């Protein structure tokens, strides 16, 4: 541990360098953080006191990354509100079902096309279905789209995905990896996840008057200690009941957004969000060995293609079900196209179960490509929609439905 501080300093310096380069090129910073992480790590080298392998600090950097996800989701929740989310409950369930249904079905079909055994097919379907909460949160905040009409659907789908993830991981780890499972156990896991999320939202909303009093603290130091303590306790508890800790952080943000202290919390956590968020993407890059990606190139490119098509279609259909205009609906699918931490979790399950070795490089390359394309497509969503609208006539169909609606109701 003699060189731990040196390694952390080197990591922060590399992250800063990636940020400067992205600013110069006027491009999303997320891919730069990931790529600079890929270029170093266990496969890299050491020059004097500068160890680019990050052997001693890898575990700490990974923990920084986990904290980054919590702050990104907390901040995203603060920009939203429980009231808007509950009000849109029905449309979110419908939209989330559409999104999961399309992407999971395409993932299964693609898995079978690869010719791999059933266990690997189920893993591939999981990898290609769940979007990255951290990247979605970062993009929404960076592009200042948290107040947009489509954002409540995006957040709803993220939460809906977590219920699916709890159910699916239970099935995969039980049926596929350990060759044993209990239907009751699987259903119980999904029920616990759903009850936890609804419970935090409902109870938290009722506690708003008390939260306003408890957080009425002059000292910023004590104020942050209480907020951070609540964040880590609830996110940590979520993890113990097999709900993603990121979702726990999002729930905390949604509840605190209802209080009169929301603006103060946003202002004070901003530096923590930016620093630890950057470390998350760097730590994610550290897990990818570029020398091991070659054999999975075509497999990953095929999965990227079906994900782009599936996501766009799901976004359009989910938006239509909620009465959202076509351009805003297009932004739903394009914003949540990025894959990340949850896909890596599925790949790690495959490794733990001794499944096909190609799963790891496939997941890494697939996630990397979509982590780059996701922020880019979100930023250029207007251009993407303008290219596709003349072909598929989204606006024309929407206008016809709007004109027919009064006639139908009368």
mmCIF file of C-alpha atoms in Angstrom:
data_model
loop_
_atom_site.group_PDB
_atom_site.id
_atom_site.type_symbol
_atom_site.label_atom_id
_atom_site.label_comp_id
_atom_site.label_asym_id
_atom_site.label_seq_id
_atom_site.Cartn_x
_atom_site.Cartn_y
_atom_site.Cartn_z
ATOM 1 C CA UNK A 1 0.000 0.000 0.000
ATOM 2 C CA UNK A 2 3.082 2.272 -0.142
ATOM 3 C CA UNK A 3 2.108 3.786 -3.482
ATOM 4 C CA UNK A 4 -1.670 3.991 -3.037
ATOM 5 C CA UNK A 5 -1.802 7.794 -2.875
ATOM 6 C CA UNK A 6 0.481 8.040 -5.937
ATOM 7 C CA UNK A 7 -1.774 5.704 -7.933
ATOM 8 C CA UNK A 8 -4.945 7.552 -6.961
ATOM 9 C CA UNK A 9 -3.282 10.832 -7.956
ATOM 10 C CA UNK A 10 -2.260 9.303 -11.289
ATOM 11 C CA UNK A 11 -5.822 8.063 -11.883
ATOM 12 C CA UNK A 12 -7.294 11.500 -11.157
ATOM 13 C CA UNK A 13 -4.705 13.105 -13.445
ATOM 14 C CA UNK A 14 -5.624 10.758 -16.315
ATOM 15 C CA UNK A 15 -9.332 11.445 -15.778
ATOM 16 C CA UNK A 16 -8.650 15.195 -15.842
ATOM 17 C CA UNK A 17 -6.637 14.790 -19.052
ATOM 18 C CA UNK A 18 -9.533 12.897 -20.651
ATOM 19 C CA UNK A 19 -11.905 15.695 -19.607
ATOM 20 C CA UNK A 20 -9.654 18.370 -21.134
ATOM 21 C CA UNK A 21 -9.416 16.420 -24.399
ATOM 22 C CA UNK A 22 -13.195 15.966 -24.637
ATOM 23 C CA UNK A 23 -13.719 19.695 -24.009
ATOM 24 C CA UNK A 24 -11.248 20.551 -26.776
ATOM 25 C CA UNK A 25 -13.062 18.233 -29.201
ATOM 26 C CA UNK A 26 -16.514 19.332 -27.924
ATOM 27 C CA UNK A 27 -17.645 15.731 -27.466
ATOM 28 C CA UNK A 28 -19.345 13.845 -24.620
ATOM 29 C CA UNK A 29 -16.819 13.218 -21.863
ATOM 30 C CA UNK A 30 -18.115 9.744 -20.945
ATOM 31 C CA UNK A 31 -16.368 7.790 -23.758
ATOM 32 C CA UNK A 32 -13.088 9.571 -22.994
ATOM 33 C CA UNK A 33 -13.232 8.534 -19.337
ATOM 34 C CA UNK A 34 -13.936 4.926 -20.351
ATOM 35 C CA UNK A 35 -11.249 4.778 -23.050
ATOM 36 C CA UNK A 36 -8.514 6.231 -20.830
ATOM 37 C CA UNK A 37 -9.435 3.566 -18.259
ATOM 38 C CA UNK A 38 -9.115 0.874 -20.943
ATOM 39 C CA UNK A 39 -5.667 2.081 -21.977
ATOM 40 C CA UNK A 40 -4.301 1.491 -18.479
ATOM 41 C CA UNK A 41 -4.941 -1.272 -15.969
ATOM 42 C CA UNK A 42 -3.438 -4.743 -15.400
ATOM 43 C CA UNK A 43 -2.366 -5.082 -19.053
ATOM 44 C CA UNK A 44 -0.470 -1.747 -19.025
ATOM 45 C CA UNK A 45 3.035 -0.901 -17.797
ATOM 46 C CA UNK A 46 5.051 0.869 -15.092
ATOM 47 C CA UNK A 47 7.414 3.820 -15.642
ATOM 48 C CA UNK A 48 9.477 4.600 -12.571
ATOM 49 C CA UNK A 49 7.094 5.529 -9.763
ATOM 50 C CA UNK A 50 4.142 5.789 -12.168
ATOM 51 C CA UNK A 51 2.350 2.438 -12.157
ATOM 52 C CA UNK A 52 -0.267 2.455 -14.911
ATOM 53 C CA UNK A 53 -1.381 -1.034 -13.907
ATOM 54 C CA UNK A 54 -3.176 0.336 -10.801
ATOM 55 C CA UNK A 55 -2.562 -2.907 -8.934
ATOM 56 C CA UNK A 56 -2.739 -1.465 -5.419
ATOM 57 C CA UNK A 57 -5.524 1.054 -6.049
ATOM 58 C CA UNK A 58 -7.898 -0.904 -8.316
ATOM 59 C CA UNK A 59 -10.244 -1.877 -5.480
ATOM 60 C CA UNK A 60 -10.404 1.676 -4.120
ATOM 61 C CA UNK A 61 -10.980 3.142 -7.587
ATOM 62 C CA UNK A 62 -13.802 0.651 -8.092
ATOM 63 C CA UNK A 63 -15.350 1.775 -4.800
ATOM 64 C CA UNK A 64 -15.056 5.416 -5.925
ATOM 65 C CA UNK A 65 -16.955 4.343 -9.017
ATOM 66 C CA UNK A 66 -19.760 2.817 -6.953
ATOM 67 C CA UNK A 67 -20.044 6.055 -4.999
ATOM 68 C CA UNK A 68 -20.173 7.906 -8.327
ATOM 69 C CA UNK A 69 -23.221 5.927 -9.440
ATOM 70 C CA UNK A 70 -24.971 6.780 -6.164
ATOM 71 C CA UNK A 71 -24.342 10.513 -6.558
ATOM 72 C CA UNK A 72 -25.368 10.510 -10.239
ATOM 73 C CA UNK A 73 -28.689 8.828 -9.433
ATOM 74 C CA UNK A 74 -29.261 10.926 -6.305
ATOM 75 C CA UNK A 75 -28.833 14.106 -8.335
ATOM 76 C CA UNK A 76 -31.108 12.803 -11.088
ATOM 77 C CA UNK A 77 -33.801 12.071 -8.500
ATOM 78 C CA UNK A 78 -33.440 15.584 -7.045
ATOM 79 C CA UNK A 79 -34.153 17.027 -10.488
ATOM 80 C CA UNK A 80 -37.406 15.095 -10.610
ATOM 81 C CA UNK A 81 -40.195 14.471 -8.054
ATOM 82 C CA UNK A 82 -42.198 11.635 -6.542
ATOM 83 C CA UNK A 83 -45.444 13.375 -7.415
ATOM 84 C CA UNK A 84 -44.766 13.356 -11.144
ATOM 85 C CA UNK A 85 -43.597 9.741 -11.024
ATOM 86 C CA UNK A 86 -46.650 8.441 -9.129
ATOM 87 C CA UNK A 87 -48.967 10.468 -11.361
ATOM 88 C CA UNK A 88 -47.513 8.702 -14.399
ATOM 89 C CA UNK A 89 -47.590 5.230 -12.821
ATOM 90 C CA UNK A 90 -49.843 3.526 -15.369
ATOM 91 C CA UNK A 91 -48.020 4.869 -18.429
ATOM 92 C CA UNK A 92 -44.668 3.907 -16.870
ATOM 93 C CA UNK A 93 -45.790 0.290 -16.325
ATOM 94 C CA UNK A 94 -47.028 0.097 -19.913
ATOM 95 C CA UNK A 95 -43.929 1.805 -21.307
ATOM 96 C CA UNK A 96 -41.573 -0.306 -19.191
ATOM 97 C CA UNK A 97 -43.316 -3.512 -20.296
ATOM 98 C CA UNK A 98 -42.991 -2.486 -23.944
ATOM 99 C CA UNK A 99 -39.307 -1.640 -23.502
ATOM 100 C CA UNK A 100 -38.424 -4.881 -21.690
ATOM 101 C CA UNK A 101 -40.597 -6.989 -23.999
ATOM 102 C CA UNK A 102 -38.994 -5.740 -27.212
ATOM 103 C CA UNK A 103 -35.372 -5.698 -26.045
ATOM 104 C CA UNK A 104 -35.515 -9.009 -24.179
ATOM 105 C CA UNK A 105 -37.186 -10.786 -27.107
ATOM 106 C CA UNK A 106 -34.588 -9.442 -29.543
ATOM 107 C CA UNK A 107 -31.816 -10.450 -27.128
ATOM 108 C CA UNK A 108 -33.135 -14.004 -26.916
ATOM 109 C CA UNK A 109 -33.464 -14.298 -30.694
ATOM 110 C CA UNK A 110 -29.964 -12.950 -31.217
ATOM 111 C CA UNK A 111 -28.577 -15.328 -28.599
ATOM 112 C CA UNK A 112 -30.107 -18.307 -30.419
ATOM 113 C CA UNK A 113 -28.697 -17.026 -33.736
ATOM 114 C CA UNK A 114 -25.171 -17.159 -32.288
ATOM 115 C CA UNK A 115 -25.575 -20.917 -31.869
ATOM 116 C CA UNK A 116 -24.560 -20.841 -28.227
ATOM 117 C CA UNK A 117 -26.197 -23.123 -25.597
ATOM 118 C CA UNK A 118 -29.305 -22.025 -23.693
ATOM 119 C CA UNK A 119 -27.393 -20.859 -20.617
ATOM 120 C CA UNK A 120 -25.296 -18.454 -22.709
ATOM 121 C CA UNK A 121 -28.393 -17.317 -24.620
ATOM 122 C CA UNK A 122 -30.089 -16.304 -21.362
ATOM 123 C CA UNK A 123 -26.989 -14.366 -20.319
ATOM 124 C CA UNK A 124 -26.797 -12.571 -23.692
ATOM 125 C CA UNK A 125 -30.485 -11.619 -23.435
ATOM 126 C CA UNK A 126 -29.822 -10.133 -19.995
ATOM 127 C CA UNK A 127 -26.768 -8.220 -21.222
ATOM 128 C CA UNK A 128 -28.670 -6.648 -24.119
ATOM 129 C CA UNK A 129 -31.856 -5.769 -22.214
ATOM 130 C CA UNK A 130 -30.854 -3.551 -19.258
ATOM 131 C CA UNK A 131 -29.657 0.028 -19.819
ATOM 132 C CA UNK A 132 -27.043 1.874 -17.741
ATOM 133 C CA UNK A 133 -28.579 4.027 -15.001
ATOM 134 C CA UNK A 134 -25.280 5.863 -14.468
ATOM 135 C CA UNK A 135 -24.803 6.866 -18.109
ATOM 136 C CA UNK A 136 -28.462 7.833 -18.528
ATOM 137 C CA UNK A 137 -28.280 10.004 -15.411
ATOM 138 C CA UNK A 138 -25.059 11.683 -16.570
ATOM 139 C CA UNK A 139 -26.441 12.414 -20.042
ATOM 140 C CA UNK A 140 -29.772 13.820 -18.793
ATOM 141 C CA UNK A 141 -27.999 16.149 -16.374
ATOM 142 C CA UNK A 142 -25.284 17.232 -18.833
ATOM 143 C CA UNK A 143 -27.814 18.011 -21.576
ATOM 144 C CA UNK A 144 -30.178 19.714 -19.083
ATOM 145 C CA UNK A 145 -33.106 17.485 -20.046
ATOM 146 C CA UNK A 146 -34.287 16.568 -16.551
ATOM 147 C CA UNK A 147 -37.392 18.754 -16.913
ATOM 148 C CA UNK A 148 -38.377 17.419 -20.355
ATOM 149 C CA UNK A 149 -41.725 15.661 -20.774
ATOM 150 C CA UNK A 150 -40.091 12.369 -21.786
ATOM 151 C CA UNK A 151 -37.832 12.228 -18.703
ATOM 152 C CA UNK A 152 -40.497 10.793 -16.383
ATOM 153 C CA UNK A 153 -40.923 7.892 -18.804
ATOM 154 C CA UNK A 154 -37.133 7.409 -18.960
ATOM 155 C CA UNK A 155 -36.873 7.324 -15.162
ATOM 156 C CA UNK A 156 -39.884 5.036 -14.933
ATOM 157 C CA UNK A 157 -38.343 2.573 -17.395
ATOM 158 C CA UNK A 158 -35.083 2.587 -15.405
ATOM 159 C CA UNK A 159 -36.988 1.647 -12.237
ATOM 160 C CA UNK A 160 -39.133 -0.900 -14.105
ATOM 161 C CA UNK A 161 -35.933 -2.473 -15.447
ATOM 162 C CA UNK A 162 -34.693 -2.993 -11.900
ATOM 163 C CA UNK A 163 -37.749 -5.045 -10.948
ATOM 164 C CA UNK A 164 -37.126 -7.124 -14.070
ATOM 165 C CA UNK A 165 -33.431 -7.388 -13.206
ATOM 166 C CA UNK A 166 -34.184 -8.672 -9.698
ATOM 167 C CA UNK A 167 -36.473 -11.322 -11.174
ATOM 168 C CA UNK A 168 -34.148 -12.248 -14.024
ATOM 169 C CA UNK A 169 -30.955 -12.534 -11.986
ATOM 170 C CA UNK A 170 -32.841 -14.799 -9.584
ATOM 171 C CA UNK A 171 -33.831 -17.041 -12.498
ATOM 172 C CA UNK A 172 -30.392 -17.048 -14.154
ATOM 173 C CA UNK A 173 -28.376 -17.605 -10.991
ATOM 174 C CA UNK A 174 -30.826 -20.273 -9.862
ATOM 175 C CA UNK A 175 -31.890 -22.190 -12.961
ATOM 176 C CA UNK A 176 -28.817 -21.676 -15.123
ATOM 177 C CA UNK A 177 -25.826 -21.264 -12.844
ATOM 178 C CA UNK A 178 -26.646 -23.488 -9.886
ATOM 179 C CA UNK A 179 -29.104 -25.777 -11.694
ATOM 180 C CA UNK A 180 -31.706 -25.244 -8.975
ATOM 181 C CA UNK A 181 -34.407 -22.703 -8.400
ATOM 182 C CA UNK A 182 -37.665 -22.144 -6.577
ATOM 183 C CA UNK A 183 -40.556 -20.382 -8.302
ATOM 184 C CA UNK A 184 -41.608 -19.033 -4.916
ATOM 185 C CA UNK A 185 -38.133 -17.635 -4.312
ATOM 186 C CA UNK A 186 -38.041 -15.967 -7.710
ATOM 187 C CA UNK A 187 -41.451 -14.350 -7.249
ATOM 188 C CA UNK A 188 -40.532 -13.296 -3.723
ATOM 189 C CA UNK A 189 -37.388 -11.509 -4.983
ATOM 190 C CA UNK A 190 -39.397 -9.538 -7.528
ATOM 191 C CA UNK A 191 -42.108 -8.733 -4.972
ATOM 192 C CA UNK A 192 -39.547 -7.514 -2.418
ATOM 193 C CA UNK A 193 -37.952 -5.224 -5.015
ATOM 194 C CA UNK A 194 -41.323 -3.762 -6.005
ATOM 195 C CA UNK A 195 -42.524 -3.315 -2.409
ATOM 196 C CA UNK A 196 -39.254 -1.652 -1.421
ATOM 197 C CA UNK A 197 -39.410 0.909 -4.247
ATOM 198 C CA UNK A 198 -43.080 1.734 -3.724
ATOM 199 C CA UNK A 199 -42.599 1.795 0.045
ATOM 200 C CA UNK A 200 -39.738 4.298 -0.071
ATOM 201 C CA UNK A 201 -41.676 6.560 -2.440
ATOM 202 C CA UNK A 202 -44.945 6.496 -0.496
ATOM 203 C CA UNK A 203 -43.480 6.664 3.017
ATOM 204 C CA UNK A 204 -40.923 9.245 1.945
ATOM 205 C CA UNK A 205 -43.627 11.492 0.548
ATOM 206 C CA UNK A 206 -45.607 11.315 3.780
ATOM 207 C CA UNK A 207 -42.472 12.222 5.756
ATOM 208 C CA UNK A 208 -41.787 15.421 3.787
ATOM 209 C CA UNK A 209 -42.947 17.770 6.612
ATOM 210 C CA UNK A 210 -40.686 15.966 9.094
ATOM 211 C CA UNK A 211 -37.793 15.947 6.603
ATOM 212 C CA UNK A 212 -38.167 19.695 6.191
ATOM 213 C CA UNK A 213 -37.717 20.112 9.953
ATOM 214 C CA UNK A 214 -34.890 17.578 10.312
ATOM 215 C CA UNK A 215 -32.899 19.166 7.482
ATOM 216 C CA UNK A 216 -33.365 22.702 8.743
ATOM 217 C CA UNK A 217 -29.687 22.866 9.763
ATOM 218 C CA UNK A 218 -27.422 25.889 9.403
ATOM 219 C CA UNK A 219 -24.148 23.940 9.308
ATOM 220 C CA UNK A 220 -23.343 22.620 5.816
ATOM 221 C CA UNK A 221 -21.086 20.000 7.384
ATOM 222 C CA UNK A 222 -23.830 18.471 9.511
ATOM 223 C CA UNK A 223 -26.370 18.907 6.710
ATOM 224 C CA UNK A 224 -24.228 16.880 4.281
ATOM 225 C CA UNK A 225 -23.472 14.218 6.890
ATOM 226 C CA UNK A 226 -27.206 13.598 7.346
ATOM 227 C CA UNK A 227 -27.904 13.558 3.580
ATOM 228 C CA UNK A 228 -24.929 11.304 2.803
ATOM 229 C CA UNK A 229 -25.729 8.996 5.698
ATOM 230 C CA UNK A 230 -29.304 8.586 4.452
ATOM 231 C CA UNK A 231 -28.069 8.008 0.899
ATOM 232 C CA UNK A 232 -25.592 5.274 1.815
ATOM 233 C CA UNK A 233 -27.868 3.558 4.327
ATOM 234 C CA UNK A 234 -30.853 3.315 1.986
ATOM 235 C CA UNK A 235 -28.761 2.405 -1.074
ATOM 236 C CA UNK A 236 -26.864 -0.160 0.990
ATOM 237 C CA UNK A 237 -30.074 -1.637 2.382
ATOM 238 C CA UNK A 238 -31.453 -1.868 -1.169
ATOM 239 C CA UNK A 239 -28.441 -3.963 -2.158
ATOM 240 C CA UNK A 240 -28.992 -6.366 0.752
ATOM 241 C CA UNK A 241 -32.494 -7.186 -0.563
ATOM 242 C CA UNK A 242 -31.204 -7.571 -4.148
ATOM 243 C CA UNK A 243 -32.386 -4.203 -5.453
ATOM 244 C CA UNK A 244 -29.653 -2.272 -7.272
ATOM 245 C CA UNK A 245 -28.012 0.260 -4.945
ATOM 246 C CA UNK A 246 -28.280 2.800 -7.783
ATOM 247 C CA UNK A 247 -32.071 2.531 -7.630
ATOM 248 C CA UNK A 248 -31.912 3.095 -3.867
ATOM 249 C CA UNK A 249 -29.997 6.316 -4.526
ATOM 250 C CA UNK A 250 -32.549 7.397 -7.139
ATOM 251 C CA UNK A 251 -35.364 6.830 -4.642
ATOM 252 C CA UNK A 252 -33.577 8.969 -2.022
ATOM 253 C CA UNK A 253 -33.258 11.766 -4.577
ATOM 254 C CA UNK A 254 -36.921 11.520 -5.553
ATOM 255 C CA UNK A 255 -38.004 11.811 -1.917
ATOM 256 C CA UNK A 256 -35.631 14.689 -1.088
ATOM 257 C CA UNK A 257 -36.818 16.523 -4.219
ATOM 258 C CA UNK A 258 -40.149 17.018 -2.450
ATOM 259 C CA UNK A 259 -38.536 18.924 0.430
ATOM 260 C CA UNK A 260 -37.799 22.637 0.633
ATOM 261 C CA UNK A 261 -34.082 21.812 0.912
ATOM 262 C CA UNK A 262 -33.777 20.207 -2.538
ATOM 263 C CA UNK A 263 -31.967 23.171 -4.111
ATOM 264 C CA UNK A 264 -29.444 23.329 -1.250
ATOM 265 C CA UNK A 265 -28.730 19.599 -1.559
ATOM 266 C CA UNK A 266 -28.215 19.909 -5.330
ATOM 267 C CA UNK A 267 -25.769 22.757 -4.885
ATOM 268 C CA UNK A 268 -23.722 21.027 -2.180
ATOM 269 C CA UNK A 269 -23.465 17.587 -3.817
ATOM 270 C CA UNK A 270 -22.561 18.894 -7.285
ATOM 271 C CA UNK A 271 -18.755 18.600 -6.806
ATOM 272 C CA UNK A 272 -19.154 15.078 -5.370
ATOM 273 C CA UNK A 273 -21.345 14.063 -8.311
ATOM 274 C CA UNK A 274 -18.839 15.312 -10.858
ATOM 275 C CA UNK A 275 -15.731 13.867 -9.195
ATOM 276 C CA UNK A 276 -17.043 10.425 -8.258
ATOM 277 C CA UNK A 277 -19.082 10.203 -11.468
ATOM 278 C CA UNK A 278 -15.905 10.661 -13.514
ATOM 279 C CA UNK A 279 -14.197 7.979 -11.418
ATOM 280 C CA UNK A 280 -17.063 5.561 -12.155
ATOM 281 C CA UNK A 281 -16.530 5.705 -15.900
ATOM 282 C CA UNK A 282 -12.750 5.469 -15.462
ATOM 283 C CA UNK A 283 -13.126 2.436 -13.165
ATOM 284 C CA UNK A 284 -15.465 0.842 -15.707
ATOM 285 C CA UNK A 285 -12.777 1.280 -18.368
ATOM 286 C CA UNK A 286 -10.240 -0.407 -16.087
ATOM 287 C CA UNK A 287 -12.304 -3.616 -16.226
ATOM 288 C CA UNK A 288 -11.966 -3.826 -20.022
ATOM 289 C CA UNK A 289 -8.853 -5.461 -21.503
ATOM 290 C CA UNK A 290 -8.604 -4.222 -25.126
ATOM 291 C CA UNK A 291 -6.275 -7.096 -26.049
ATOM 292 C CA UNK A 292 -9.051 -9.621 -25.369
ATOM 293 C CA UNK A 293 -11.782 -8.024 -27.505
ATOM 294 C CA UNK A 294 -10.807 -9.191 -31.008
ATOM 295 C CA UNK A 295 -12.707 -12.488 -31.157
ATOM 296 C CA UNK A 296 -16.000 -10.886 -30.146
ATOM 297 C CA UNK A 297 -16.082 -7.983 -32.640
ATOM 298 C CA UNK A 298 -18.729 -9.243 -35.050
ATOM 299 C CA UNK A 299 -20.862 -10.717 -32.299
ATOM 300 C CA UNK A 300 -20.815 -7.394 -30.437
ATOM 301 C CA UNK A 301 -21.557 -5.353 -33.575
ATOM 302 C CA UNK A 302 -24.585 -7.525 -34.348
ATOM 303 C CA UNK A 303 -25.902 -7.053 -30.800
ATOM 304 C CA UNK A 304 -25.350 -3.277 -31.058
ATOM 305 C CA UNK A 305 -27.391 -3.188 -34.288
ATOM 306 C CA UNK A 306 -30.392 -5.008 -32.819
ATOM 307 C CA UNK A 307 -30.204 -2.913 -29.650
ATOM 308 C CA UNK A 308 -30.323 0.347 -31.617
ATOM 309 C CA UNK A 309 -33.337 -0.851 -33.597
ATOM 310 C CA UNK A 310 -35.086 -2.331 -30.567
ATOM 311 C CA UNK A 311 -34.490 0.694 -28.382
ATOM 312 C CA UNK A 312 -35.749 3.164 -30.941
ATOM 313 C CA UNK A 313 -38.877 1.091 -31.620
ATOM 314 C CA UNK A 314 -39.500 0.621 -27.893
ATOM 315 C CA UNK A 315 -39.081 4.336 -27.237
ATOM 316 C CA UNK A 316 -41.534 5.274 -29.977
ATOM 317 C CA UNK A 317 -44.140 2.754 -28.784
ATOM 318 C CA UNK A 318 -43.691 3.617 -25.089
ATOM 319 C CA UNK A 319 -44.021 7.320 -25.886
ATOM 320 C CA UNK A 320 -47.091 6.731 -28.022
ATOM 321 C CA UNK A 321 -48.743 4.755 -25.191
ATOM 322 C CA UNK A 322 -48.260 7.776 -22.911
ATOM 323 C CA UNK A 323 -49.426 10.329 -25.504
ATOM 324 C CA UNK A 324 -45.923 11.793 -25.922
ATOM 325 C CA UNK A 325 -45.179 13.447 -29.306
ATOM 326 C CA UNK A 326 -42.944 11.543 -31.760
ATOM 327 C CA UNK A 327 -39.746 13.577 -31.328
ATOM 328 C CA UNK A 328 -39.891 13.303 -27.524
ATOM 329 C CA UNK A 329 -40.672 9.570 -27.888
ATOM 330 C CA UNK A 330 -37.594 9.147 -30.072
ATOM 331 C CA UNK A 331 -35.489 10.684 -27.287
ATOM 332 C CA UNK A 332 -36.730 7.995 -24.859
ATOM 333 C CA UNK A 333 -35.208 5.127 -26.839
ATOM 334 C CA UNK A 334 -32.051 7.039 -27.791
ATOM 335 C CA UNK A 335 -31.379 8.226 -24.228
ATOM 336 C CA UNK A 336 -31.518 4.772 -22.638
ATOM 337 C CA UNK A 337 -29.617 2.955 -25.401
ATOM 338 C CA UNK A 338 -26.378 2.974 -23.370
ATOM 339 C CA UNK A 339 -25.461 -0.260 -21.601
ATOM 340 C CA UNK A 340 -23.116 -0.467 -18.630
ATOM 341 C CA UNK A 341 -22.981 -1.717 -15.060
ATOM 342 C CA UNK A 342 -25.947 -4.116 -15.245
ATOM 343 C CA UNK A 343 -24.671 -5.768 -18.439
ATOM 344 C CA UNK A 344 -21.314 -6.327 -16.749
ATOM 345 C CA UNK A 345 -23.128 -7.940 -13.793
ATOM 346 C CA UNK A 346 -24.705 -10.449 -16.198
ATOM 347 C CA UNK A 347 -21.325 -11.156 -17.810
ATOM 348 C CA UNK A 348 -19.805 -11.774 -14.374
ATOM 349 C CA UNK A 349 -22.567 -14.300 -13.660
ATOM 350 C CA UNK A 350 -21.533 -16.135 -16.827
ATOM 351 C CA UNK A 351 -17.901 -16.189 -15.685
ATOM 352 C CA UNK A 352 -18.908 -17.450 -12.229
ATOM 353 C CA UNK A 353 -20.894 -20.256 -13.852
ATOM 354 C CA UNK A 354 -18.038 -21.304 -16.134
ATOM 355 C CA UNK A 355 -19.968 -20.492 -19.310
ATOM 356 C CA UNK A 356 -18.447 -19.765 -22.759
ATOM 357 C CA UNK A 357 -15.318 -17.598 -22.559
ATOM 358 C CA UNK A 358 -16.532 -15.331 -25.374
ATOM 359 C CA UNK A 359 -19.223 -13.828 -23.129
ATOM 360 C CA UNK A 360 -16.743 -11.587 -21.266
ATOM 361 C CA UNK A 361 -15.100 -9.886 -24.284
ATOM 362 C CA UNK A 362 -18.494 -9.714 -26.030
ATOM 363 C CA UNK A 363 -20.045 -7.900 -23.069
ATOM 364 C CA UNK A 364 -17.073 -5.543 -22.704
ATOM 365 C CA UNK A 365 -17.032 -4.541 -26.376
ATOM 366 C CA UNK A 366 -20.827 -4.297 -26.613
ATOM 367 C CA UNK A 367 -20.987 -2.074 -23.535
ATOM 368 C CA UNK A 368 -18.084 0.089 -24.731
ATOM 369 C CA UNK A 369 -19.663 0.745 -28.146
ATOM 370 C CA UNK A 370 -23.042 1.650 -26.664
ATOM 371 C CA UNK A 371 -21.441 3.724 -23.902
ATOM 372 C CA UNK A 372 -19.947 5.809 -26.726
ATOM 373 C CA UNK A 373 -22.992 5.795 -29.015
ATOM 374 C CA UNK A 374 -25.542 6.412 -26.240
ATOM 375 C CA UNK A 375 -24.481 9.948 -25.261
ATOM 376 C CA UNK A 376 -23.807 10.826 -28.919
ATOM 377 C CA UNK A 377 -27.239 9.674 -30.120
ATOM 378 C CA UNK A 378 -28.939 11.433 -27.211
ATOM 379 C CA UNK A 379 -27.198 14.699 -28.017
ATOM 380 C CA UNK A 380 -27.990 14.361 -31.740
ATOM 381 C CA UNK A 381 -31.524 12.990 -31.264
ATOM 382 C CA UNK A 382 -33.035 15.842 -33.264
ATOM 383 C CA UNK A 383 -30.857 14.988 -36.261
ATOM 384 C CA UNK A 384 -31.658 11.246 -35.963
ATOM 385 C CA UNK A 385 -35.385 11.995 -35.867
ATOM 386 C CA UNK A 386 -35.175 14.325 -38.893
ATOM 387 C CA UNK A 387 -33.497 11.559 -40.902
ATOM 388 C CA UNK A 388 -36.036 8.888 -39.952
ATOM 389 C CA UNK A 389 -39.265 10.931 -39.965
ATOM 390 C CA UNK A 390 -39.547 11.307 -43.776
ATOM 391 C CA UNK A 391 -39.190 7.530 -44.079
ATOM 392 C CA UNK A 392 -41.570 6.387 -41.334
ATOM 393 C CA UNK A 393 -43.902 9.451 -41.246
ATOM 394 C CA UNK A 394 -43.972 9.671 -37.425
ATOM 395 C CA UNK A 395 -45.234 13.248 -37.300
ATOM 396 C CA UNK A 396 -47.853 12.723 -39.994
ATOM 397 C CA UNK A 397 -49.302 9.715 -38.169
ATOM 398 C CA UNK A 398 -49.269 11.591 -34.856
ATOM 399 C CA UNK A 399 -51.115 14.547 -36.436
ATOM 400 C CA UNK A 400 -53.762 12.221 -37.888
ATOM 401 C CA UNK A 401 -54.344 10.607 -34.482
ATOM 402 C CA UNK A 402 -54.657 14.042 -32.873
ATOM 403 C CA UNK A 403 -57.237 15.106 -35.444
ATOM 404 C CA UNK A 404 -59.218 11.874 -35.052
ATOM 405 C CA UNK A 405 -59.223 12.025 -31.223
ATOM 406 C CA UNK A 406 -61.968 14.719 -30.904
ATOM 407 C CA UNK A 407 -64.110 12.875 -33.445
ATOM 408 C CA UNK A 408 -63.750 9.617 -31.488
ATOM 409 C CA UNK A 409 -64.568 11.244 -28.135
ATOM 410 C CA UNK A 410 -67.622 12.975 -29.590
#
